[in-house]
PDB file of C-alpha atoms and ligand atoms in Angstrom:
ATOM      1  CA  UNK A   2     -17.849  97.494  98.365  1.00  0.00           C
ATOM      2  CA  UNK A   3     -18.174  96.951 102.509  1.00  0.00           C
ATOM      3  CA  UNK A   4     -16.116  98.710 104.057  1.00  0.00           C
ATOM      4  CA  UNK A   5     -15.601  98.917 107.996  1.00  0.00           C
ATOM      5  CA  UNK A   6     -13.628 101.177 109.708  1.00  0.00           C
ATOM      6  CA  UNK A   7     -12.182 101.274 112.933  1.00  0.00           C
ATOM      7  CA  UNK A   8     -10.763 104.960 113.691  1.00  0.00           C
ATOM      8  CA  UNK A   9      -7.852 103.962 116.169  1.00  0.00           C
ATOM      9  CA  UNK A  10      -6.904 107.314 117.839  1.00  0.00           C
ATOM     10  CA  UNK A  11     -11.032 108.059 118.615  1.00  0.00           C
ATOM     11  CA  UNK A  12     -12.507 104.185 118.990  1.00  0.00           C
ATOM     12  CA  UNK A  13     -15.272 105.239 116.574  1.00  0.00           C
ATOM     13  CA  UNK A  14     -16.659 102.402 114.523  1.00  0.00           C
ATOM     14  CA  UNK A  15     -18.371 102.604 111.088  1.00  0.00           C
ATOM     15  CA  UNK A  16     -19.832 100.330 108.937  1.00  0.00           C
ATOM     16  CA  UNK A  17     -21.334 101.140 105.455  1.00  0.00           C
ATOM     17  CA  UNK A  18     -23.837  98.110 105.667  1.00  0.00           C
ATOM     18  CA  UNK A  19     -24.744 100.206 109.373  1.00  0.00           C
ATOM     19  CA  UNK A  20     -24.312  97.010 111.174  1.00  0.00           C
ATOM     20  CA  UNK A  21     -22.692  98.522 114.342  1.00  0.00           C
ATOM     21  CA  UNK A  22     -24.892  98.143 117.690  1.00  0.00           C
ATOM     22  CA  UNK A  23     -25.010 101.039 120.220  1.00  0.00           C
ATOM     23  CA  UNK A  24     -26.366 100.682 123.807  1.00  0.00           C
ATOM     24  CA  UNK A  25     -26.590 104.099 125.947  1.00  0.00           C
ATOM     25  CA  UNK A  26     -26.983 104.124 129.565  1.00  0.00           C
ATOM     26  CA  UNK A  27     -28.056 106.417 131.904  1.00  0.00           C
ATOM     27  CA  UNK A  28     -26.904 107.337 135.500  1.00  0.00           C
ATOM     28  CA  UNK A  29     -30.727 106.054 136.350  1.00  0.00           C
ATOM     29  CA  UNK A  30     -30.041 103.301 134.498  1.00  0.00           C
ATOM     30  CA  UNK A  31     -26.965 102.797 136.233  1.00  0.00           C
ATOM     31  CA  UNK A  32     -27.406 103.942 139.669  1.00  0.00           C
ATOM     32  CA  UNK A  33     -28.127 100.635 141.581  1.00  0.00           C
ATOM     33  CA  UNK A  34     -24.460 100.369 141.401  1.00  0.00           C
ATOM     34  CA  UNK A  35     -23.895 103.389 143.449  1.00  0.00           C
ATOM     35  CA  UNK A  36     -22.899 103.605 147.461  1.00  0.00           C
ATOM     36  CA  UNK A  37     -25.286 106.215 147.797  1.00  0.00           C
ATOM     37  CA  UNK A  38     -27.989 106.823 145.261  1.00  0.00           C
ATOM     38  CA  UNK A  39     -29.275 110.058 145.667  1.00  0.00           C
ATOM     39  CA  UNK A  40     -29.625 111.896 142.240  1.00  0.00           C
ATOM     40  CA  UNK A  41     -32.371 114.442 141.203  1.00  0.00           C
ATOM     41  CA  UNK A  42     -34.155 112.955 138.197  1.00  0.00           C
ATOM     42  CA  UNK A  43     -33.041 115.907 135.880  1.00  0.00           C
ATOM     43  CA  UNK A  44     -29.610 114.120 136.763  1.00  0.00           C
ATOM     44  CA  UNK A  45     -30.373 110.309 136.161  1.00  0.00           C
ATOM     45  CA  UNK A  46     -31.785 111.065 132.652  1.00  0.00           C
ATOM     46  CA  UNK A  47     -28.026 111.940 131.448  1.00  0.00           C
ATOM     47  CA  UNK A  48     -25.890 109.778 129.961  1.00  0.00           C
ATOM     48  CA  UNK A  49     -23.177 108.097 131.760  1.00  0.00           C
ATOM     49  CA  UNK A  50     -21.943 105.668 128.472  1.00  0.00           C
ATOM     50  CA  UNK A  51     -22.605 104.395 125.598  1.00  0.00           C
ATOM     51  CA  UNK A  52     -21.234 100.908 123.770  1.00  0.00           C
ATOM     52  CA  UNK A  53     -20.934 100.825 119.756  1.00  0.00           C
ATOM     53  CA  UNK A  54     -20.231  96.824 118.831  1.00  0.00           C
ATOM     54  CA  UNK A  55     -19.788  94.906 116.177  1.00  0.00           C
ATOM     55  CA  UNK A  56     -21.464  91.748 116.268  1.00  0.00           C
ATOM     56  CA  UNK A  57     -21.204  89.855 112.602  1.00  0.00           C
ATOM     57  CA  UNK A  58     -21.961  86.098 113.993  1.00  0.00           C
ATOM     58  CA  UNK A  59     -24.532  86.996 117.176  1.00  0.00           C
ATOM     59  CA  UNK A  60     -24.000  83.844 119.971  1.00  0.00           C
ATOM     60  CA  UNK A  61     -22.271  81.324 117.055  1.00  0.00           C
ATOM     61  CA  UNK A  62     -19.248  79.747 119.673  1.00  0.00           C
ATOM     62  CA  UNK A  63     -15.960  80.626 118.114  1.00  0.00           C
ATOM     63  CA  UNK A  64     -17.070  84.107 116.872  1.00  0.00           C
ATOM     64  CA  UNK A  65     -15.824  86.979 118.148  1.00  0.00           C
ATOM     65  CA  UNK A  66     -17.623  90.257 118.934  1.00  0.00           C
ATOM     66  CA  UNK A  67     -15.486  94.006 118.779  1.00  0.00           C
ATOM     67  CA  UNK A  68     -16.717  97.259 120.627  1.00  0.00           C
ATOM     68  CA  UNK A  69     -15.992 100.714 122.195  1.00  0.00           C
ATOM     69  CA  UNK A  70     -17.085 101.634 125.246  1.00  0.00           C
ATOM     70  CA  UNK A  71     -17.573 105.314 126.103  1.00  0.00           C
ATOM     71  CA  UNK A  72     -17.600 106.115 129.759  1.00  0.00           C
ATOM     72  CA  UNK A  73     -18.311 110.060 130.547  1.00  0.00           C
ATOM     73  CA  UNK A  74     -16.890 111.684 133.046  1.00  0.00           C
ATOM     74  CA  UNK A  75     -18.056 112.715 136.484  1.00  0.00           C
ATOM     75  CA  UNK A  76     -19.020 111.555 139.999  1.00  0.00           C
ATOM     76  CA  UNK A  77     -22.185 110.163 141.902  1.00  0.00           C
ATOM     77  CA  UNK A  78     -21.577 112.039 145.440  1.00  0.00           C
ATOM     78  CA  UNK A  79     -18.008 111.321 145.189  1.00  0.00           C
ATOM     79  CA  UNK A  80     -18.111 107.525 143.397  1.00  0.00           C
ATOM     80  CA  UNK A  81     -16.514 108.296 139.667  1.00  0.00           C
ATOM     81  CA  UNK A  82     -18.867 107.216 136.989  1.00  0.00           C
ATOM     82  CA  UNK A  83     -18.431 103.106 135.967  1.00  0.00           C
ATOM     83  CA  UNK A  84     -19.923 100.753 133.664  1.00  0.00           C
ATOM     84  CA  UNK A  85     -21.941  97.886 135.323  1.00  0.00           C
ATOM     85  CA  UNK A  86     -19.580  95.566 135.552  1.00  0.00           C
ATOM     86  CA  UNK A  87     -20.114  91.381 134.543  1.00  0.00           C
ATOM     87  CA  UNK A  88     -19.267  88.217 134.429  1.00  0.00           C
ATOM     88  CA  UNK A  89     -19.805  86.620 131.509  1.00  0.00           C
ATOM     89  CA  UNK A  90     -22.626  84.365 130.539  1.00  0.00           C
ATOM     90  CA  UNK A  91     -20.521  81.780 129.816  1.00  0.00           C
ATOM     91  CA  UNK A  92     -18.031  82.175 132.158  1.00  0.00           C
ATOM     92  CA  UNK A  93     -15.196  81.116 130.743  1.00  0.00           C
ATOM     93  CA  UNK A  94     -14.600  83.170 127.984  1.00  0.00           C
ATOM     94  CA  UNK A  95     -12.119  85.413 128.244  1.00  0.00           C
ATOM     95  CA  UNK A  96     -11.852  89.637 127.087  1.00  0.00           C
ATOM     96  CA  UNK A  97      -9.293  91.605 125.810  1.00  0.00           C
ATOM     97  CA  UNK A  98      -9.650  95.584 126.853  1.00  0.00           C
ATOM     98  CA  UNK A  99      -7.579  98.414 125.520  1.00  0.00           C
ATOM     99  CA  UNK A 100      -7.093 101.893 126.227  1.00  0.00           C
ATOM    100  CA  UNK A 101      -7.499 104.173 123.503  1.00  0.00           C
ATOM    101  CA  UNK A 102      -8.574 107.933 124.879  1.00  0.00           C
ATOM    102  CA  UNK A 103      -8.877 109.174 128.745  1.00  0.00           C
ATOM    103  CA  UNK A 104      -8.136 108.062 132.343  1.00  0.00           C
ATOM    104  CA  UNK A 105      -9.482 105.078 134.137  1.00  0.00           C
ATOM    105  CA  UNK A 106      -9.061 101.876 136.378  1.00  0.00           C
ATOM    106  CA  UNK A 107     -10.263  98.400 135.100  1.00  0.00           C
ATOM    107  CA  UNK A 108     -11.632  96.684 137.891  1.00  0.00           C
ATOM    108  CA  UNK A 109     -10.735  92.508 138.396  1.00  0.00           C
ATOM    109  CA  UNK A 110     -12.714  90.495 140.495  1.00  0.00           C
ATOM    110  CA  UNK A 111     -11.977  86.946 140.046  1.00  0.00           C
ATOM    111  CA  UNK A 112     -14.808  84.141 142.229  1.00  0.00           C
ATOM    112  CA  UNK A 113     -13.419  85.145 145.768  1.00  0.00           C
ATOM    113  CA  UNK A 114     -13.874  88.696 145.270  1.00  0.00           C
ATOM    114  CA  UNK A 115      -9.756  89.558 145.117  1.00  0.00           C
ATOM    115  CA  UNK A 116     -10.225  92.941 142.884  1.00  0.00           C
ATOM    116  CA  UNK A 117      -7.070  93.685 140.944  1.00  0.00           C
ATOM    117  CA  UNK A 118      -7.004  97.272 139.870  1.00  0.00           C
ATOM    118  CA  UNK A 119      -5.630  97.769 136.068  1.00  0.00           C
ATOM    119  CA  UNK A 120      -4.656 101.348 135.206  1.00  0.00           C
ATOM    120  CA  UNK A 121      -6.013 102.890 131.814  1.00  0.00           C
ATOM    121  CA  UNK A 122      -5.179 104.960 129.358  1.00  0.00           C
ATOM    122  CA  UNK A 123      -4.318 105.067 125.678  1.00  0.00           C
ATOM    123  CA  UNK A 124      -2.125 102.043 124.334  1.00  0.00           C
ATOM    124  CA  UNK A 125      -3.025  99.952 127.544  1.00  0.00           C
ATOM    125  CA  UNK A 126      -3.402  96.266 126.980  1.00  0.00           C
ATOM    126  CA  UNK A 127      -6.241  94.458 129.417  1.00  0.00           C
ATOM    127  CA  UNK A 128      -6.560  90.414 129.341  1.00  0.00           C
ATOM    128  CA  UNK A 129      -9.376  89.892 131.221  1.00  0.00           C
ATOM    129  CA  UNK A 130      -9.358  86.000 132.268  1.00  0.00           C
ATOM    130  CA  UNK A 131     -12.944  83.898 132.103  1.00  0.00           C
ATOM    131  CA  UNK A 132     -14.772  83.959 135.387  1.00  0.00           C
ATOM    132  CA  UNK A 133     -13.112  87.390 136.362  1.00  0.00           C
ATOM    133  CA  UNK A 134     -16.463  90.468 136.892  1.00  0.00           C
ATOM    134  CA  UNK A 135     -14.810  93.554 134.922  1.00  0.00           C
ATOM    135  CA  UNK A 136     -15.877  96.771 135.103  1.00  0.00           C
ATOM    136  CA  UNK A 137     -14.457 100.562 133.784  1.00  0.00           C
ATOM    137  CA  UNK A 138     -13.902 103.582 136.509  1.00  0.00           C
ATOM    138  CA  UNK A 139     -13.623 107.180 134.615  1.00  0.00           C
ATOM    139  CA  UNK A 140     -11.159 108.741 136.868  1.00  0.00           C
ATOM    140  CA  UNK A 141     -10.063 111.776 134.236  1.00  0.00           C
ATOM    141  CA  UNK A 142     -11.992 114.699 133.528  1.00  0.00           C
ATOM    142  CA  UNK A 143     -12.732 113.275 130.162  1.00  0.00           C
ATOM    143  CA  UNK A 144     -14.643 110.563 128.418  1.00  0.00           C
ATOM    144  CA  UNK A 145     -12.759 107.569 128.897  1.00  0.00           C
ATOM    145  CA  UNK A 146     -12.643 105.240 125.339  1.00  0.00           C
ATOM    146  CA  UNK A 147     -11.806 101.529 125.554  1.00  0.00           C
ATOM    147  CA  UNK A 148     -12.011  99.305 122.995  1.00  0.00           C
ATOM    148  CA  UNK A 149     -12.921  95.447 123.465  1.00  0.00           C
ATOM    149  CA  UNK A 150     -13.029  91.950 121.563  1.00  0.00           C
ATOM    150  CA  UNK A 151     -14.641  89.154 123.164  1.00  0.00           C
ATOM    151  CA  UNK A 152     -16.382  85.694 121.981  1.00  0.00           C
ATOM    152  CA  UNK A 153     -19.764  86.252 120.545  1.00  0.00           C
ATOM    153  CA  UNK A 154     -21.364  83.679 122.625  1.00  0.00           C
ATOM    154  CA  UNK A 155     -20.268  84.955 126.100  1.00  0.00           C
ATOM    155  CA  UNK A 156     -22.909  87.058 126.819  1.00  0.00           C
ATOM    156  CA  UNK A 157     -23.267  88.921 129.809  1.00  0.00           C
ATOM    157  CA  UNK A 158     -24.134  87.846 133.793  1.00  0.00           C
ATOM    158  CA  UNK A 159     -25.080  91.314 135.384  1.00  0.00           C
ATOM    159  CA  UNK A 160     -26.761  89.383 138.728  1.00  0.00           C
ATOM    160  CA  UNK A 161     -23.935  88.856 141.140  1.00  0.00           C
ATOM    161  CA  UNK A 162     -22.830  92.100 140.972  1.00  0.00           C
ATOM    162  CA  UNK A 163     -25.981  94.300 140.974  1.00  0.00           C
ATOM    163  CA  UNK A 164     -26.083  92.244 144.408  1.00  0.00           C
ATOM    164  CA  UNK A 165     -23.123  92.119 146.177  1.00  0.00           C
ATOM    165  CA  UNK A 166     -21.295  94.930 143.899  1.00  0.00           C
ATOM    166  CA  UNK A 167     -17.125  94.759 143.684  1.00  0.00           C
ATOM    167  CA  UNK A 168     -15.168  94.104 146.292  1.00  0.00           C
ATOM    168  CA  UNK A 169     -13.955  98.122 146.115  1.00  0.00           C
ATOM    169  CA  UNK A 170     -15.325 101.373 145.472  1.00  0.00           C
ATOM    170  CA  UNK A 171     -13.240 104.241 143.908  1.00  0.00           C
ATOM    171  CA  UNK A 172     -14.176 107.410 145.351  1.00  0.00           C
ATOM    172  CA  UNK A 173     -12.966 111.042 144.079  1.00  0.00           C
ATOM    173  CA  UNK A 174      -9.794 112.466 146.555  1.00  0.00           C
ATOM    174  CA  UNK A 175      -7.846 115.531 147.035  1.00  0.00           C
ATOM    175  CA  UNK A 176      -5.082 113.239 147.037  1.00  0.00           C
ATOM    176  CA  UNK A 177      -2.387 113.672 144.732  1.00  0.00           C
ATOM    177  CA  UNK A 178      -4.113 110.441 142.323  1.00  0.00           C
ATOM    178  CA  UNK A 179      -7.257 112.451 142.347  1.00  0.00           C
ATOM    179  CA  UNK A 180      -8.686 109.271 143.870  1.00  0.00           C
ATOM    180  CA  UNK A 181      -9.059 106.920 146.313  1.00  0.00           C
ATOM    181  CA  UNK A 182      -9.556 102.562 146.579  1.00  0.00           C
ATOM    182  CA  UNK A 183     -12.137 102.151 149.522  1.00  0.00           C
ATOM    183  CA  UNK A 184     -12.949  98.893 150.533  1.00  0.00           C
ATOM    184  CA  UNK A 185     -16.579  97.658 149.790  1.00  0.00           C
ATOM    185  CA  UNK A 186     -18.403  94.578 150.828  1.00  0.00           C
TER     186      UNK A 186
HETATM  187  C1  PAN B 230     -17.894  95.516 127.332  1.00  0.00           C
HETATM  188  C2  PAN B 230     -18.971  96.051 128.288  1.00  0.00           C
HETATM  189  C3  PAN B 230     -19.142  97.571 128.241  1.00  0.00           C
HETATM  190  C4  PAN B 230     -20.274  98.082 129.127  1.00  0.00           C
HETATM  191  O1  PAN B 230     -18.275  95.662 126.009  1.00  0.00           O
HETATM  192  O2  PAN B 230     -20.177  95.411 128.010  1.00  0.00           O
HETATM  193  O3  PAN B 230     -17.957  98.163 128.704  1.00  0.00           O
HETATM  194  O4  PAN B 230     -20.168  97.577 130.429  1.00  0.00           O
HETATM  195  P1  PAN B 230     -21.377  96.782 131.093  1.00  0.00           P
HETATM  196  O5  PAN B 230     -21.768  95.706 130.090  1.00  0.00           O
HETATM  197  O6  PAN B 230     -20.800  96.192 132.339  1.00  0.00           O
HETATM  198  O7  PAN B 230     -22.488  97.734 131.310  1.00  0.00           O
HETATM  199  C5  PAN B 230     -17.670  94.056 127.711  1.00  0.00           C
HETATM  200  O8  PAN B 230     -17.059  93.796 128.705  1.00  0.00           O
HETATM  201  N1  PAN B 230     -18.254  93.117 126.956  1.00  0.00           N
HETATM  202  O9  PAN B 230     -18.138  91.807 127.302  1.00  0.00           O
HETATM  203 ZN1   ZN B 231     -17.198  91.604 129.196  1.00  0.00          ZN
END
């Protein structure tokens, strides 16, 4: 019989018919998104996440796709690691995010670059409105583990912001957060 699991306290996904995705990305795949992008290249072959999805009905509108993204932890001359960030392809359709393990700050940027800053952490709840660029922040000394569901179709718009970034950067602090909201472009 098929079974698929979805472990809820780790964000690990399993399929017996093995039809889970995974995507891993380096800091050098990654470090375009960085203020400053100096990294030996011992350093940029690491891994700074990886995505396992499930993806039964690939680009049919209506479906819905489910994943876990798993964002390391650990700092690019002070920037904490992050995901990309998007829009989506289609970019209307909507996300939900949810905290399962870790520390982190969901990033909002809706068309006129107003960032809203989302706290997460295990049991958060994210609604991430169509035409909003999202993107993950590991600001814990741990992996950070969020789960998502999102429409099949949507795809992903990676463009606009490997250009003009987010509107805000968040940089590691002696503060008492442990971090720090600068302003960027
Ligand atoms: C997530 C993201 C995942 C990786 O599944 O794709 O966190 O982030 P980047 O795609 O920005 O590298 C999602 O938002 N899907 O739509
Ligand atoms: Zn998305």
């Amino acid at each position: 019989m098929h079974s698929l699991i979805y472990d809820f306290s780790t964000g690990i996904l399993e399929d017996s018919e093995k039809k889970i995705g995974l995507i891993k990305r380096t800091i050098a795949d990654t470090i375009d998104i960085y203020e400053n992008k100096d990294v030996t290249t011992e350093k940029g072959k690491e891994l700074a996440y990886f995505v396992q999805s499930h993806d039964p009905q690939p680009n049919i509108e209506g479906a819905l796709q489910f994943g876990t993204s798993n964002l390391l932890p650990g700092d690019i001359n002070g920037e904490f690691y992050m995901t990309k960030g998007h829009t989506h392809e289609i970019e209307n359709r909507a996300e939900y995010y949810f905290g399962i393990k870790g520390n982190g700050l969901l990033l909002l940027m809706d068309e006129n670059r107003n960032t809203k800053i989302e706290e997460v952490h295990s049991n958060s709840l994210h609604y991430i409105e169509g035409y909003v660029a999202h993107r993950l922040v590991n600001i814990g000394d741990t992996t950070l583990v969020v789960g998502a569901c999102w429409n099949a179709d949507a795809g992903h718009n990676y463009d606009a912001i490997s250009e003009d970034g987010f509107s805000v950067r968040i940089m590691k602090s002696d503060n008492e957060l442990g971090y720090e909201i600068r302003r960027g472009k």
